[in-house]
Short mmCIF file of N, CA and C in Angstrom, two decimals:
data_model
loop_
_atom_site.label_atom_id
_atom_site.label_comp_id
_atom_site.label_asym_id
_atom_site.label_seq_id
_atom_site.Cartn_x
_atom_site.Cartn_y
_atom_site.Cartn_z
N UNK U 28 0.81 -1.19 -0.56
CA UNK U 28 0.04 0.30 -0.06
C UNK U 28 0.61 1.02 0.46
N UNK U 29 0.90 2.31 -0.47
CA UNK U 29 1.37 3.90 -1.15
C UNK U 29 0.77 4.41 -1.30
N UNK U 30 0.97 5.70 -1.25
CA UNK U 30 0.76 6.49 -0.66
C UNK U 30 -1.54 6.66 -0.48
N UNK U 31 -1.62 6.52 0.39
CA UNK U 31 -3.43 7.04 0.49
C UNK U 31 -3.48 8.37 0.54
N UNK U 32 -4.99 8.25 0.09
CA UNK U 32 -5.68 10.07 0.88
C UNK U 32 -6.83 9.51 1.26
N UNK U 33 -7.53 10.40 0.78
CA UNK U 33 -9.20 10.76 1.17
C UNK U 33 -9.82 9.58 0.11
N UNK U 34 -9.09 9.43 -0.77
CA UNK U 34 -9.96 8.46 -2.06
C UNK U 34 -9.45 7.80 -3.01
N UNK U 35 -8.34 7.74 -2.85
CA UNK U 35 -7.09 6.51 -3.63
C UNK U 35 -6.49 6.11 -2.87
N UNK U 36 -6.13 5.24 -3.91
CA UNK U 36 -4.61 4.19 -3.07
C UNK U 36 -3.79 3.24 -3.79
N UNK U 37 -3.01 3.34 -3.86
CA UNK U 37 -1.19 2.86 -4.77
C UNK U 37 -1.73 2.08 -4.13
N UNK U 38 -1.27 0.99 -5.38
CA UNK U 38 -1.56 -0.23 -4.60
C UNK U 38 0.35 -1.03 -5.33
N UNK U 39 1.00 -1.78 -5.04
CA UNK U 39 2.51 -1.93 -4.82
C UNK U 39 2.21 -4.30 -4.78
N UNK U 40 2.97 -4.57 -6.44
CA UNK U 40 3.40 -5.74 -5.88
C UNK U 40 4.54 -6.12 -6.78
N UNK U 41 5.18 -7.21 -6.55
CA UNK U 41 6.27 -8.09 -7.63
C UNK U 41 5.83 -9.15 -7.45
N UNK U 42 6.64 -9.75 -8.83
CA UNK U 42 6.50 -10.93 -9.21
C UNK U 42 7.61 -11.29 -9.96
N UNK U 43 8.10 -12.78 -10.08
CA UNK U 43 9.08 -13.50 -10.57
C UNK U 43 9.44 -13.03 -11.86
N UNK U 44 8.09 -13.03 -12.77
CA UNK U 44 8.50 -12.80 -14.44
C UNK U 44 7.51 -11.58 -14.72
N UNK U 45 7.51 -10.61 -15.69
CA UNK U 45 6.66 -10.18 -16.06
C UNK U 45 6.02 -10.30 -16.43
N UNK U 46 4.50 -9.89 -15.80
CA UNK U 46 3.03 -9.96 -15.94
C UNK U 46 2.46 -8.87 -15.84
N UNK U 47 1.30 -8.82 -16.56
CA UNK U 47 0.50 -7.82 -16.55
C UNK U 47 -0.27 -7.30 -14.82
N UNK U 48 -0.88 -6.54 -15.25
CA UNK U 48 -0.98 -6.35 -13.66
C UNK U 48 -2.83 -5.74 -13.53
N UNK U 49 -3.41 -6.30 -12.48
CA UNK U 49 -4.88 -6.14 -12.22
C UNK U 49 -5.31 -5.76 -10.91
N UNK U 50 -6.38 -4.20 -10.73
CA UNK U 50 -6.66 -4.75 -8.95
C UNK U 50 -8.43 -4.47 -9.01
N UNK U 51 -8.63 -5.86 -7.64
CA UNK U 51 -10.26 -5.67 -8.01
C UNK U 51 -10.45 -4.79 -6.00
N UNK U 52 -10.58 -4.20 -6.15
CA UNK U 52 -11.29 -3.31 -5.00
C UNK U 52 -12.86 -3.71 -4.97
N UNK U 53 -12.80 -4.74 -3.32
CA UNK U 53 -14.28 -4.99 -3.03
C UNK U 53 -14.93 -4.42 -1.69
N UNK U 54 -15.75 -4.34 -1.75
CA UNK U 54 -16.44 -3.78 -0.63
C UNK U 54 -16.88 -4.88 0.52
N UNK U 55 -16.91 -5.11 1.80
CA UNK U 55 -17.31 -5.68 2.96
C UNK U 55 -17.83 -5.60 3.83
N UNK U 56 -19.13 -5.92 4.43
CA UNK U 56 -20.17 -5.67 5.72
C UNK U 56 -19.30 -5.74 6.84
N UNK U 57 -19.02 -4.85 7.93
CA UNK U 57 -18.82 -5.26 8.96
C UNK U 57 -19.43 -5.60 10.07
N UNK U 58 -19.19 -7.01 10.20
CA UNK U 58 -20.15 -7.97 11.67
C UNK U 58 -19.89 -7.79 12.66
N UNK U 59 -18.43 -7.41 13.44
CA UNK U 59 -18.64 -6.96 14.84
C UNK U 59 -17.40 -5.57 14.50
N UNK U 60 -17.14 -5.39 15.55
CA UNK U 60 -16.47 -4.50 15.89
C UNK U 60 -15.23 -4.62 17.06
N UNK U 61 -15.33 -5.56 17.93
CA UNK U 61 -14.44 -5.79 18.83
C UNK U 61 -12.65 -5.56 18.19
N UNK U 62 -11.52 -6.19 18.97
CA UNK U 62 -10.46 -5.89 19.13
C UNK U 62 -10.34 -6.01 17.59
N UNK U 63 -9.68 -7.15 16.67
CA UNK U 63 -10.09 -7.15 15.15
C UNK U 63 -10.73 -6.50 14.44
N UNK U 64 -12.05 -6.74 14.99
CA UNK U 64 -12.91 -5.93 13.93
C UNK U 64 -13.71 -6.96 12.41
N UNK U 65 -14.24 -7.75 12.49
CA UNK U 65 -14.24 -8.29 11.08
C UNK U 65 -15.20 -8.17 10.55
N UNK U 66 -15.27 -8.53 8.82
CA UNK U 66 -16.03 -8.59 7.90
C UNK U 66 -16.15 -9.32 7.20
N UNK U 67 -17.67 -9.19 6.83
CA UNK U 67 -18.09 -10.68 5.91
C UNK U 67 -17.54 -10.84 4.92
N UNK U 68 -17.83 -12.08 4.12
CA UNK U 68 -16.27 -12.56 2.82
C UNK U 68 -16.69 -11.11 2.15
N UNK U 69 -15.97 -10.63 1.33
CA UNK U 69 -15.19 -9.59 0.48
C UNK U 69 -16.65 -10.15 -0.86
N UNK U 70 -17.48 -10.30 -1.56
CA UNK U 70 -17.29 -10.31 -2.82
C UNK U 70 -18.64 -9.74 -3.80
N UNK U 71 -18.95 -8.15 -3.60
CA UNK U 71 -18.73 -7.21 -4.14
C UNK U 71 -17.95 -6.69 -4.81
N UNK U 72 -17.59 -6.56 -6.17
CA UNK U 72 -16.06 -6.00 -6.81
C UNK U 72 -16.62 -4.31 -6.80
N UNK U 73 -16.26 -3.04 -6.76
CA UNK U 73 -16.99 -1.73 -6.93
C UNK U 73 -16.02 -1.60 -7.80
N UNK U 74 -15.16 -1.77 -8.44
CA UNK U 74 -13.46 -0.99 -9.29
C UNK U 74 -12.52 -2.14 -9.56
N UNK U 75 -12.56 -1.62 -10.64
CA UNK U 75 -10.97 -2.76 -11.57
C UNK U 75 -10.57 -1.74 -12.17
N UNK U 76 -8.85 -2.60 -11.92
CA UNK U 76 -7.89 -0.57 -12.67
C UNK U 76 -6.93 -1.77 -13.76
N UNK U 77 -6.13 -1.73 -13.79
CA UNK U 77 -4.89 -2.85 -14.53
C UNK U 77 -4.83 -1.84 -15.74
N UNK U 78 -3.61 -2.89 -15.98
CA UNK U 78 -2.52 -2.45 -16.93
C UNK U 78 -2.11 -3.64 -17.23
N UNK U 79 -2.36 -3.71 -19.24
CA UNK U 79 -1.79 -5.19 -20.14
C UNK U 79 -0.61 -5.78 -20.33
N UNK U 80 0.22 -4.25 -19.84
CA UNK U 80 1.85 -4.86 -20.08
C UNK U 80 2.28 -5.15 -19.13
N UNK U 81 3.41 -5.29 -19.67
CA UNK U 81 3.59 -6.87 -18.85
C UNK U 81 5.47 -6.43 -17.78
N UNK U 82 5.52 -6.27 -16.72
CA UNK U 82 6.48 -6.52 -15.57
C UNK U 82 6.61 -6.55 -14.95
N UNK U 83 8.08 -6.98 -13.89
CA UNK U 83 8.04 -7.08 -12.79
C UNK U 83 7.30 -6.52 -11.45
N UNK U 84 7.37 -5.33 -11.38
CA UNK U 84 7.03 -4.13 -9.87
C UNK U 84 5.67 -4.28 -11.06
N UNK U 85 5.10 -3.86 -9.75
CA UNK U 85 3.24 -3.56 -10.43
C UNK U 85 2.62 -2.48 -9.52
N UNK U 86 2.39 -1.18 -9.73
CA UNK U 86 1.49 -0.14 -9.39
C UNK U 86 0.49 0.35 -10.18
N UNK U 87 -0.50 0.57 -9.09
CA UNK U 87 -1.90 0.83 -9.69
C UNK U 87 -2.42 1.48 -8.48
N UNK U 88 -2.91 2.72 -9.10
CA UNK U 88 -3.94 3.77 -8.07
C UNK U 88 -5.38 3.29 -8.81
N UNK U 89 -5.63 2.93 -7.34
CA UNK U 89 -7.86 3.13 -7.14
C UNK U 89 -7.96 4.31 -6.78
N UNK U 90 -9.10 5.09 -7.33
CA UNK U 90 -9.54 6.67 -7.19
C UNK U 90 -10.99 6.29 -7.57
N UNK U 91 -11.65 7.48 -6.58
CA UNK U 91 -12.85 7.08 -6.25
C UNK U 91 -13.13 6.39 -5.54
N UNK U 92 -12.67 6.16 -4.27
CA UNK U 92 -13.05 5.54 -3.01
C UNK U 92 -13.52 6.41 -1.98
N UNK U 93 -14.10 6.32 -0.87
CA UNK U 93 -15.02 7.28 0.43
C UNK U 93 -13.40 7.07 1.63
N UNK U 94 -13.25 8.77 2.12
CA UNK U 94 -12.38 8.87 2.87
C UNK U 94 -13.38 7.91 4.37
N UNK U 95 -11.57 7.03 4.62
CA UNK U 95 -12.11 6.60 5.91
C UNK U 95 -12.50 4.94 6.38
N UNK U 96 -12.51 4.60 4.82
CA UNK U 96 -13.43 3.53 4.50
C UNK U 96 -12.38 2.27 4.22
N UNK U 97 -12.96 1.15 5.03
CA UNK U 97 -11.87 0.15 4.98
C UNK U 97 -12.50 -0.56 3.88
N UNK U 98 -11.65 -0.78 2.47
CA UNK U 98 -12.07 -1.55 1.49
C UNK U 98 -11.39 -3.25 1.86
N UNK U 99 -11.38 -4.26 0.54
CA UNK U 99 -10.60 -4.77 0.62
C UNK U 99 -9.63 -4.65 -1.51
N UNK U 100 -8.77 -5.19 -1.86
CA UNK U 100 -7.99 -5.47 -2.69
C UNK U 100 -8.00 -7.04 -3.27
N UNK U 101 -8.00 -7.45 -4.29
CA UNK U 101 -6.96 -8.28 -4.97
C UNK U 101 -6.26 -8.31 -5.61
N UNK U 102 -5.37 -8.83 -6.27
CA UNK U 102 -4.48 -8.23 -7.50
C UNK U 102 -4.43 -9.89 -7.70
N UNK U 103 -4.03 -9.39 -9.73
CA UNK U 103 -4.14 -10.37 -10.38
C UNK U 103 -2.89 -10.08 -11.38
N UNK U 104 -1.98 -10.89 -11.79
CA UNK U 104 -1.14 -10.53 -12.47
C UNK U 104 -1.32 -11.98 -13.25
N UNK U 105 -1.00 -12.02 -14.55
CA UNK U 105 -0.49 -12.81 -15.47
C UNK U 105 0.71 -12.86 -16.53
N UNK U 106 0.80 -13.92 -17.55
CA UNK U 106 2.06 -13.27 -18.66
C UNK U 106 1.20 -14.64 -19.74
N UNK U 107 0.19 -15.11 -19.62
CA UNK U 107 -0.04 -16.68 -20.35
C UNK U 107 0.67 -17.84 -20.35
N UNK U 108 1.39 -18.15 -19.18
CA UNK U 108 1.88 -19.04 -18.77
C UNK U 108 2.21 -19.51 -17.50
N UNK U 109 2.06 -18.25 -16.43
CA UNK U 109 1.05 -18.18 -15.39
C UNK U 109 0.03 -17.26 -14.98
N UNK U 110 -0.64 -16.98 -14.05
CA UNK U 110 -1.30 -16.39 -13.70
C UNK U 110 -1.32 -16.92 -11.92
N UNK U 111 -1.09 -15.66 -11.01
CA UNK U 111 -1.22 -15.37 -10.04
C UNK U 111 -2.38 -14.61 -9.20
N UNK U 112 -2.38 -14.41 -7.98
CA UNK U 112 -3.78 -14.01 -7.75
C UNK U 112 -3.63 -14.03 -5.99
N UNK U 113 -3.75 -13.08 -5.51
CA UNK U 113 -3.46 -12.74 -4.10
C UNK U 113 -4.70 -11.36 -3.34
N UNK U 114 -5.11 -12.28 -2.33
CA UNK U 114 -5.83 -11.65 -1.79
C UNK U 114 -7.28 -12.03 -1.12
N UNK U 115 -8.40 -11.12 -0.97
CA UNK U 115 -8.56 -10.70 -0.29
C UNK U 115 -8.18 -10.14 0.54
N UNK U 116 -7.18 -8.40 0.91
CA UNK U 116 -6.83 -7.97 1.95
C UNK U 116 -7.36 -6.66 2.00
N UNK U 117 -7.20 -6.47 3.42
CA UNK U 117 -8.12 -5.21 3.51
C UNK U 117 -6.89 -3.64 3.65
N UNK U 118 -7.55 -2.42 3.69
CA UNK U 118 -7.06 -1.59 2.98
C UNK U 118 -8.41 -0.69 3.72
N UNK U 119 -7.57 0.76 4.60
CA UNK U 119 -8.12 1.85 4.90
C UNK U 119 -7.50 3.38 4.08
N UNK U 120 -8.86 4.01 3.48
CA UNK U 120 -8.20 5.13 3.07
C UNK U 120 -8.46 6.75 4.48
N UNK U 121 -7.38 7.06 3.93
CA UNK U 121 -7.29 8.34 4.95
C UNK U 121 -8.45 9.05 5.09
N UNK U 122 -8.77 9.26 6.37
CA UNK U 122 -9.79 9.81 6.87
C UNK U 122 -9.96 11.16 6.84
N UNK U 123 -11.17 12.10 6.65
CA UNK U 123 -11.03 13.48 6.26
C UNK U 123 -10.49 14.00 7.12
N UNK U 124 -10.35 15.61 7.10
CA UNK U 124 -9.68 16.20 8.21
C UNK U 124 -10.74 16.50 9.30
N UNK U 125 -10.04 16.87 9.97
CA UNK U 125 -10.35 17.12 11.44
C UNK U 125 -10.88 15.67 12.37
N UNK U 126 -10.71 14.64 11.61
CA UNK U 126 -11.33 12.63 12.67
C UNK U 126 -10.18 13.09 13.50
N UNK U 127 -10.60 12.11 14.34
CA UNK U 127 -9.23 11.98 15.18
C UNK U 127 -8.90 10.39 14.46
N UNK U 128 -7.41 10.05 14.65
CA UNK U 128 -6.79 9.07 14.04
C UNK U 128 -5.54 8.97 15.12
N UNK U 129 -5.13 7.09 14.76
CA UNK U 129 -4.13 6.44 15.57
C UNK U 129 -3.04 6.45 14.58
N UNK U 130 -1.97 6.35 15.23
CA UNK U 130 -0.35 6.12 14.43
C UNK U 130 0.12 5.09 15.64
N UNK U 131 1.14 4.51 15.23
CA UNK U 131 2.40 4.24 15.56
C UNK U 131 3.76 4.24 15.41
N UNK U 132 4.76 4.55 15.42
CA UNK U 132 6.40 4.83 15.33
C UNK U 132 7.70 3.53 15.65
N UNK U 133 8.17 3.47 14.95
CA UNK U 133 9.04 2.43 15.57
C UNK U 133 9.60 2.76 14.99
N UNK U 134 10.95 2.05 15.48
CA UNK U 134 12.02 2.68 14.82
C UNK U 134 13.24 1.23 14.60
N UNK U 135 14.17 1.19 13.48
CA UNK U 135 15.10 0.02 13.29
C UNK U 135 14.47 -1.41 13.77
N UNK U 136 13.33 -2.20 13.21
CA UNK U 136 12.97 -3.33 12.56
C UNK U 136 14.08 -4.20 12.51
N UNK U 137 15.13 -3.12 11.42
CA UNK U 137 15.86 -4.31 11.01
C UNK U 137 17.08 -4.18 10.71
N UNK U 138 17.30 -3.01 11.41
CA UNK U 138 18.96 -2.67 11.48
C UNK U 138 19.73 -3.28 12.45
N UNK U 139 19.30 -3.77 13.13
CA UNK U 139 20.63 -4.68 14.18
C UNK U 139 20.36 -6.41 13.69
N UNK U 140 19.16 -6.52 12.19
CA UNK U 140 18.60 -8.06 12.30
C UNK U 140 20.54 -8.65 12.19
N UNK U 141 22.21 -8.00 12.00
CA UNK U 141 22.93 -8.56 11.97
C UNK U 141 23.09 -9.23 13.58
N UNK U 142 22.59 -8.67 14.61
CA UNK U 142 22.98 -9.26 16.00
C UNK U 142 21.53 -10.26 16.65
N UNK U 143 20.71 -10.18 16.06
CA UNK U 143 18.90 -10.39 16.30
C UNK U 143 19.38 -12.35 16.27
N UNK U 144 19.00 -12.96 17.58
CA UNK U 144 19.49 -14.22 17.61
C UNK U 144 17.91 -14.75 18.38
N UNK U 145 16.92 -13.86 17.88
CA UNK U 145 15.56 -14.52 18.08
C UNK U 145 15.13 -14.89 16.77
N UNK U 146 16.12 -14.65 15.41
CA UNK U 146 14.71 -14.71 13.76
C UNK U 146 13.45 -14.32 13.73
N UNK U 147 13.97 -12.99 14.14
CA UNK U 147 12.42 -11.98 13.94
C UNK U 147 11.25 -12.03 15.25
N UNK U 148 11.74 -12.38 16.45
CA UNK U 148 10.85 -12.59 17.17
C UNK U 148 10.82 -10.97 17.75
N UNK U 149 12.11 -10.67 17.98
CA UNK U 149 12.27 -9.34 18.77
C UNK U 149 10.88 -8.53 18.12
N UNK U 150 10.30 -8.19 16.37
CA UNK U 150 9.77 -8.19 16.08
C UNK U 150 7.95 -8.10 15.87
N UNK U 151 8.15 -9.41 15.88
CA UNK U 151 6.82 -9.84 16.60
C UNK U 151 6.15 -9.83 17.49
N UNK U 152 6.99 -8.64 18.66
CA UNK U 152 6.02 -8.61 19.74
C UNK U 152 6.32 -7.17 19.69
N UNK U 153 7.32 -6.64 18.70
CA UNK U 153 6.55 -5.06 18.93
C UNK U 153 5.68 -5.06 17.70
N UNK U 154 5.22 -5.74 16.61
CA UNK U 154 4.07 -5.18 15.63
C UNK U 154 3.22 -6.16 16.65
N UNK U 155 2.99 -7.18 17.39
CA UNK U 155 2.23 -6.90 17.91
C UNK U 155 1.30 -5.93 19.65
N UNK U 156 2.66 -5.34 19.69
CA UNK U 156 2.27 -4.07 20.08
C UNK U 156 1.92 -3.75 19.74
N UNK U 157 1.47 -2.74 18.78
CA UNK U 157 1.40 -1.43 17.88
C UNK U 157 -0.09 -2.40 17.37
N UNK U 158 -0.67 -3.47 17.21
CA UNK U 158 -1.69 -4.66 16.65
C UNK U 158 -2.69 -4.03 17.87
N UNK U 159 -1.89 -3.99 19.18
CA UNK U 159 -3.01 -3.76 20.17
C UNK U 159 -3.45 -2.02 19.73
N UNK U 160 -3.37 -1.28 18.95
CA UNK U 160 -4.15 0.37 19.01
C UNK U 160 -4.33 0.61 18.09
N UNK U 161 -4.74 -0.53 16.54
CA UNK U 161 -5.33 -0.48 15.12
C UNK U 161 -5.00 1.10 14.65
N UNK U 162 -3.37 1.40 14.39
CA UNK U 162 -3.60 2.38 14.14
C UNK U 162 -4.21 2.75 13.05
N UNK U 163 -4.16 3.89 12.11
CA UNK U 163 -4.60 4.67 11.30
C UNK U 163 -3.12 4.93 10.08
N UNK U 164 -2.25 4.76 10.99
CA UNK U 164 -1.07 4.62 9.77
C UNK U 164 -0.03 4.38 11.36
N UNK U 165 0.99 3.91 10.37
CA UNK U 165 2.61 2.95 11.32
C UNK U 165 3.88 4.56 10.07
N UNK U 166 4.90 4.31 10.89
CA UNK U 166 5.16 4.99 10.58
C UNK U 166 7.26 4.37 11.15
N UNK U 167 7.78 4.22 9.48
CA UNK U 167 9.18 3.44 10.20
C UNK U 167 10.21 4.43 10.03
N UNK U 168 10.50 4.55 11.27
CA UNK U 168 11.91 6.02 11.03
C UNK U 168 12.97 5.69 11.23
N UNK U 169 13.40 4.37 11.08
CA UNK U 169 14.98 3.94 10.77
C UNK U 169 14.48 2.41 9.90
N UNK U 170 15.82 1.97 9.95
CA UNK U 170 15.98 0.79 9.05
C UNK U 170 15.21 -0.29 9.23
N UNK U 171 14.15 -0.87 7.97
CA UNK U 171 13.08 -1.94 8.37
C UNK U 171 14.08 -3.04 8.46
N UNK U 172 15.39 -3.44 7.59
CA UNK U 172 16.22 -4.26 7.08
C UNK U 172 17.50 -3.86 7.41
N UNK U 173 18.13 -4.92 7.60
CA UNK U 173 19.50 -4.62 7.56
C UNK U 173 19.96 -4.23 6.01
N UNK U 174 19.79 -5.92 5.01
CA UNK U 174 20.72 -5.59 3.60
C UNK U 174 18.77 -5.49 2.66
N UNK U 175 18.98 -4.29 2.42
CA UNK U 175 17.26 -4.35 1.05
C UNK U 175 17.54 -4.91 0.13
N UNK U 176 18.03 -5.08 -0.55
CA UNK U 176 18.46 -6.24 -1.71
C UNK U 176 18.06 -7.65 -1.20
N UNK U 177 18.69 -7.66 -0.01
CA UNK U 177 18.63 -9.53 0.37
C UNK U 177 17.55 -9.70 1.04
N UNK U 178 16.22 -10.53 0.35
CA UNK U 178 15.02 -10.00 0.18
C UNK U 178 15.25 -11.83 1.96
N UNK U 179 15.57 -12.90 2.10
CA UNK U 179 15.71 -13.33 3.51
C UNK U 179 15.64 -12.11 4.55
N UNK U 180 16.10 -11.19 4.08
CA UNK U 180 15.89 -9.85 5.70
C UNK U 180 14.79 -9.42 5.52
N UNK U 181 13.97 -8.80 4.07
CA UNK U 181 12.42 -8.91 4.74
C UNK U 181 11.87 -9.53 5.35
N UNK U 182 11.60 -10.85 4.56
CA UNK U 182 11.01 -11.85 5.02
C UNK U 182 10.93 -11.86 6.05
N UNK U 183 12.62 -12.22 7.02
CA UNK U 183 12.34 -12.76 8.07
C UNK U 183 12.77 -11.99 9.42
N UNK U 184 12.76 -9.80 8.97
CA UNK U 184 12.55 -8.96 9.98
C UNK U 184 11.32 -7.78 9.70
N UNK U 185 10.37 -8.00 8.53
CA UNK U 185 9.60 -7.87 8.33
C UNK U 185 8.32 -8.14 8.07
N UNK U 186 8.16 -8.87 6.75
CA UNK U 186 7.15 -9.74 6.56
C UNK U 186 6.51 -10.35 6.92
N UNK U 187 7.31 -11.51 7.52
CA UNK U 187 6.65 -12.69 8.31
C UNK U 187 6.25 -11.75 9.63
N UNK U 188 6.82 -11.18 10.67
CA UNK U 188 6.66 -10.32 11.62
C UNK U 188 5.86 -9.15 11.59
N UNK U 189 5.42 -8.70 10.50
CA UNK U 189 4.43 -8.17 10.66
C UNK U 189 3.10 -8.63 9.80
N UNK U 190 3.04 -10.12 9.56
CA UNK U 190 1.97 -10.14 8.49
C UNK U 190 1.31 -10.05 9.34
N UNK U 191 0.65 -10.38 10.70
CA UNK U 191 -0.85 -10.25 11.31
C UNK U 191 -1.09 -8.11 11.08
N UNK U 192 0.30 -7.92 11.66
CA UNK U 192 -0.29 -6.37 11.48
C UNK U 192 -0.83 -5.90 10.31
#
C-alpha cells in the first residue's frame, strides 16, 4: 500500500516474471467491532484497475474511493504461462480532515538484524504491541531491514513478523 489519500490508494507488488497487472477493489460489510474487527467475505467488486503491459514491479492507483473506509483488494497478474492471485486483503483510505486518528511509530526493526539471535521474534513482539492500538497508519523511522537487496532480510525481519499487523 502506497500513498493513501481520502479518495485513492496506490497498490504495488512484485512478480518473479514480467506479467500484467490488475487490482479488484471489493467492499465488505462489517459484522463485529471488537479488537480485530471482522467483515463478511468480500464479494462485491466495486472497481477494477488494470494494465495489460508486462512488468515485474506493478503499481496501480485506485481512485474514486470514500474517506476513512475499509476496502479489500485482490491482485491478479498473468503472462499467458502463469497466473497469480493474492487476496482479498484489507486497506483503509485516509480519514477526512478534523477526524481523530491513531498512529504508531517504530524504528530500527531491521537495522540490528545481524545481531538478532531470535529469528525475528523481537519484531513479532513489536508488531503485536502496535496492533493493539489499531493504528490508522504507522511510521518506520529507521532501517526496516539490514540489507534491502537481501530478500531473506525482508521476510525474516519485516514481512513475516508484520503479517498479522
